[in-house]
PDB file of C-alpha atoms in Angstrom:
ATOM      1  CA  MET A1184      87.043  38.354  75.401  1.00  0.00           C
ATOM      2  CA  THR A1185      85.768  38.981  71.902  1.00  0.00           C
ATOM      3  CA  ARG A1186      87.858  39.311  68.762  1.00  0.00           C
ATOM      4  CA  SER A1187      86.994  43.008  68.538  1.00  0.00           C
ATOM      5  CA  GLU A1188      88.255  43.559  72.087  1.00  0.00           C
ATOM      6  CA  PHE A1189      91.580  41.992  71.130  1.00  0.00           C
ATOM      7  CA  ASP A1190      91.710  44.218  68.047  1.00  0.00           C
ATOM      8  CA  ASP A1191      90.971  47.309  70.154  1.00  0.00           C
ATOM      9  CA  ILE A1192      93.717  46.404  72.627  1.00  0.00           C
ATOM     10  CA  ARG A1193      96.223  45.753  69.840  1.00  0.00           C
ATOM     11  CA  ALA A1194      95.434  49.116  68.278  1.00  0.00           C
ATOM     12  CA  PHE A1195      95.754  50.831  71.642  1.00  0.00           C
ATOM     13  CA  LEU A1196      99.111  49.167  72.318  1.00  0.00           C
ATOM     14  CA  ALA A1197     100.396  50.166  68.876  1.00  0.00           C
ATOM     15  CA  ASP A1198      99.432  53.811  69.418  1.00  0.00           C
ATOM     16  CA  GLU A1199     102.549  55.863  70.184  1.00  0.00           C
ATOM     17  CA  ALA A1200     100.542  58.177  72.435  1.00  0.00           C
ATOM     18  CA  THR A1201      99.782  55.375  74.894  1.00  0.00           C
ATOM     19  CA  HIS A1202     101.344  56.004  78.310  1.00  0.00           C
ATOM     20  CA  ALA A1203     103.033  53.442  80.564  1.00  0.00           C
ATOM     21  CA  GLY A1204     100.326  53.840  83.231  1.00  0.00           C
ATOM     22  CA  ASP A1205      97.681  52.993  80.652  1.00  0.00           C
ATOM     23  CA  LEU A1206      99.627  49.873  79.678  1.00  0.00           C
ATOM     24  CA  LEU A1207      99.848  48.815  83.305  1.00  0.00           C
ATOM     25  CA  ARG A1208      96.075  49.175  83.719  1.00  0.00           C
ATOM     26  CA  ILE A1209      95.505  47.080  80.595  1.00  0.00           C
ATOM     27  CA  ALA A1210      97.928  44.412  81.853  1.00  0.00           C
ATOM     28  CA  ARG A1211      96.102  44.216  85.189  1.00  0.00           C
ATOM     29  CA  THR A1212      92.732  43.965  83.451  1.00  0.00           C
ATOM     30  CA  LEU A1213      93.989  41.220  81.144  1.00  0.00           C
ATOM     31  CA  ILE A1214      95.417  39.254  84.083  1.00  0.00           C
ATOM     32  CA  ASP A1215      92.061  39.538  85.872  1.00  0.00           C
ATOM     33  CA  ASP A1216      90.253  38.386  82.707  1.00  0.00           C
ATOM     34  CA  LEU A1217      92.640  35.442  82.321  1.00  0.00           C
ATOM     35  CA  GLU A1218      92.157  34.383  85.934  1.00  0.00           C
ATOM     36  CA  HIS A1219      88.375  34.605  85.547  1.00  0.00           C
ATOM     37  CA  ALA A1220      88.498  32.554  82.314  1.00  0.00           C
ATOM     38  CA  ARG A1221      90.635  29.862  83.966  1.00  0.00           C
ATOM     39  CA  LEU A1222      88.216  29.650  86.897  1.00  0.00           C
ATOM     40  CA  ARG A1223      85.246  29.415  84.526  1.00  0.00           C
ATOM     41  CA  GLU A1224      87.028  26.672  82.566  1.00  0.00           C
ATOM     42  CA  ALA A1225      87.718  24.721  85.764  1.00  0.00           C
ATOM     43  CA  VAL A1226      84.045  24.909  86.768  1.00  0.00           C
ATOM     44  CA  LEU A1227      82.923  23.796  83.307  1.00  0.00           C
ATOM     45  CA  ARG A1228      85.392  20.911  83.332  1.00  0.00           C
ATOM     46  CA  THR A1229      84.073  19.817  86.719  1.00  0.00           C
ATOM     47  CA  HIS A1230      80.471  19.885  85.465  1.00  0.00           C
ATOM     48  CA  TYR A1231      81.477  17.986  82.322  1.00  0.00           C
ATOM     49  CA  LEU A1232      83.339  15.304  84.285  1.00  0.00           C
ATOM     50  CA  ARG A1233      80.430  14.849  86.689  1.00  0.00           C
ATOM     51  CA  LEU A1234      78.005  14.451  83.797  1.00  0.00           C
ATOM     52  CA  LEU A1235      80.361  12.095  81.964  1.00  0.00           C
ATOM     53  CA  THR A1236      80.761   9.987  85.112  1.00  0.00           C
ATOM     54  CA  ALA A1237      76.983   9.861  85.566  1.00  0.00           C
ATOM     55  CA  ALA A1238      76.517   8.834  81.922  1.00  0.00           C
ATOM     56  CA  ARG A1239      79.114   6.053  82.225  1.00  0.00           C
ATOM     57  CA  ALA A1240      77.546   4.831  85.482  1.00  0.00           C
ATOM     58  CA  THR A1241      74.142   4.805  83.781  1.00  0.00           C
ATOM     59  CA  VAL A1242      75.425   2.672  80.897  1.00  0.00           C
ATOM     60  CA  ALA A1243      77.188   0.321  83.341  1.00  0.00           C
ATOM     61  CA  ALA A1244      74.042   0.025  85.508  1.00  0.00           C
ATOM     62  CA  ASP A1245      71.965  -0.716  82.404  1.00  0.00           C
ATOM     63  CA  ALA A1246      74.439  -3.406  81.320  1.00  0.00           C
ATOM     64  CA  LEU A1247      74.122  -5.039  84.744  1.00  0.00           C
ATOM     65  CA  GLY A1248      70.315  -4.870  84.645  1.00  0.00           C
ATOM     66  CA  ALA A1249      69.953  -2.411  87.536  1.00  0.00           C
ATOM     67  CA  PRO A1250      66.313  -1.529  88.345  1.00  0.00           C
ATOM     68  CA  ASP A1251      66.816   2.228  87.712  1.00  0.00           C
ATOM     69  CA  PRO A1252      69.902   2.708  85.546  1.00  0.00           C
ATOM     70  CA  LEU A1253      69.030   6.354  84.826  1.00  0.00           C
ATOM     71  CA  ALA A1254      69.297   7.262  88.507  1.00  0.00           C
ATOM     72  CA  PHE A1255      72.839   8.594  88.072  1.00  0.00           C
ATOM     73  CA  VAL A1256      71.981  10.905  85.179  1.00  0.00           C
ATOM     74  CA  LYS A1257      68.713  11.972  86.816  1.00  0.00           C
ATOM     75  CA  HIS A1258      70.583  12.877  89.984  1.00  0.00           C
ATOM     76  CA  GLU A1259      73.212  14.918  88.123  1.00  0.00           C
ATOM     77  CA  LEU A1260      70.625  16.758  86.012  1.00  0.00           C
ATOM     78  CA  GLY A1261      68.512  17.357  89.116  1.00  0.00           C
ATOM     79  CA  GLU A1262      71.508  18.916  90.891  1.00  0.00           C
ATOM     80  CA  ARG A1263      71.735  21.447  88.034  1.00  0.00           C
ATOM     81  CA  GLY A1264      67.989  22.026  87.726  1.00  0.00           C
ATOM     82  CA  GLN A1265      67.990  20.529  84.232  1.00  0.00           C
ATOM     83  CA  LEU A1266      65.377  17.770  84.547  1.00  0.00           C
ATOM     84  CA  PRO A1267      62.360  18.215  82.252  1.00  0.00           C
ATOM     85  CA  GLU A1268      59.338  19.122  84.372  1.00  0.00           C
ATOM     86  CA  ASP A1269      56.473  17.971  82.170  1.00  0.00           C
ATOM     87  CA  GLY A1270      55.697  16.234  78.888  1.00  0.00           C
ATOM     88  CA  GLU A1271      55.834  19.460  76.895  1.00  0.00           C
ATOM     89  CA  ALA A1272      59.336  20.288  78.133  1.00  0.00           C
ATOM     90  CA  ALA A1273      60.468  16.742  77.345  1.00  0.00           C
ATOM     91  CA  GLN A1274      59.126  17.018  73.776  1.00  0.00           C
ATOM     92  CA  ARG A1275      60.896  20.366  73.308  1.00  0.00           C
ATOM     93  CA  ILE A1276      64.166  18.919  74.611  1.00  0.00           C
ATOM     94  CA  LEU A1277      63.895  15.928  72.266  1.00  0.00           C
ATOM     95  CA  SER A1278      63.134  18.255  69.364  1.00  0.00           C
ATOM     96  CA  ASP A1279      66.139  20.438  70.226  1.00  0.00           C
ATOM     97  CA  ALA A1280      68.359  17.342  70.402  1.00  0.00           C
ATOM     98  CA  ARG A1281      67.173  16.115  66.986  1.00  0.00           C
ATOM     99  CA  THR A1282      67.748  19.552  65.478  1.00  0.00           C
ATOM    100  CA  ALA A1283      71.228  19.790  67.004  1.00  0.00           C
ATOM    101  CA  ALA A1284      72.129  16.338  65.680  1.00  0.00           C
ATOM    102  CA  ALA A1285      70.922  17.287  62.181  1.00  0.00           C
ATOM    103  CA  LEU A1286      72.881  20.542  62.252  1.00  0.00           C
ATOM    104  CA  LEU A1287      75.995  18.742  63.454  1.00  0.00           C
ATOM    105  CA  GLU A1288      75.658  16.212  60.636  1.00  0.00           C
ATOM    106  CA  CYS A1289      75.379  19.047  58.093  1.00  0.00           C
ATOM    107  CA  LEU A1290      78.436  20.762  59.540  1.00  0.00           C
ATOM    108  CA  GLU A1291      80.504  17.588  59.456  1.00  0.00           C
ATOM    109  CA  SER A1292      79.557  16.745  55.869  1.00  0.00           C
ATOM    110  CA  ALA A1293      79.906  20.266  54.454  1.00  0.00           C
ATOM    111  CA  THR A1294      83.159  21.184  52.755  1.00  0.00           C
ATOM    112  CA  PRO A1295      84.552  24.455  54.043  1.00  0.00           C
ATOM    113  CA  GLN A1296      84.501  27.241  51.479  1.00  0.00           C
ATOM    114  CA  ARG A1297      87.218  29.828  51.356  1.00  0.00           C
ATOM    115  CA  PRO A1298      86.113  33.453  51.179  1.00  0.00           C
ATOM    116  CA  ARG A1299      86.640  35.031  47.789  1.00  0.00           C
ATOM    117  CA  GLY A1300      87.604  38.537  46.901  1.00  0.00           C
ATOM    118  CA  VAL A1301      89.031  41.267  49.067  1.00  0.00           C
ATOM    119  CA  ARG A1302      88.613  40.841  52.776  1.00  0.00           C
ATOM    120  CA  LEU A1303      87.447  44.025  54.390  1.00  0.00           C
ATOM    121  CA  HIS A1304      88.493  44.664  57.956  1.00  0.00           C
ATOM    122  CA  ARG A1305      85.735  46.130  60.047  1.00  0.00           C
ATOM    123  CA  ARG A1306      86.531  47.653  63.371  1.00  0.00           C
ATOM    124  CA  CYS A1307      84.081  46.486  65.985  1.00  0.00           C
ATOM    125  CA  VAL A1308      83.503  48.473  69.111  1.00  0.00           C
ATOM    126  CA  THR A1309      82.246  46.777  72.208  1.00  0.00           C
ATOM    127  CA  MET A1310      80.354  48.160  75.159  1.00  0.00           C
ATOM    128  CA  ARG A1311      82.026  45.861  77.686  1.00  0.00           C
ATOM    129  CA  ARG A1312      85.527  47.261  77.768  1.00  0.00           C
ATOM    130  CA  THR A1313      86.831  50.789  77.562  1.00  0.00           C
ATOM    131  CA  LEU A1314      90.448  51.631  77.107  1.00  0.00           C
ATOM    132  CA  PRO A1315      92.061  54.520  79.000  1.00  0.00           C
ATOM    133  CA  ARG A1316      92.664  57.664  76.996  1.00  0.00           C
TER     134      ARG A1316
END
């Protein structure tokens, strides 16, 4: 759920003209959204743990001098359809990884700057969620 959706819901809840039935519908929608988010998080955690396990097994296999230490990572990436298919794709992936590392380094070394002046609040409207009237 986006920040603007939260703002819209807060404004709707604060409106004195909001009826109890409308609040119940919002509560049900929010519970559904929360359940969906928890399920999505569980799936992502599972994928992360599988990839982490494959990476650790690859490093361990390399340390032991296994003939194909990358087999674990290759298998996991293959299961997700993420293996590079040709030389061009591999070059693009390496380029993306270098760019991401450079951006991460810039983010870590940059000092956060506080916004100056008056902060204007803009009301964002989203197309994904509509509130009952």
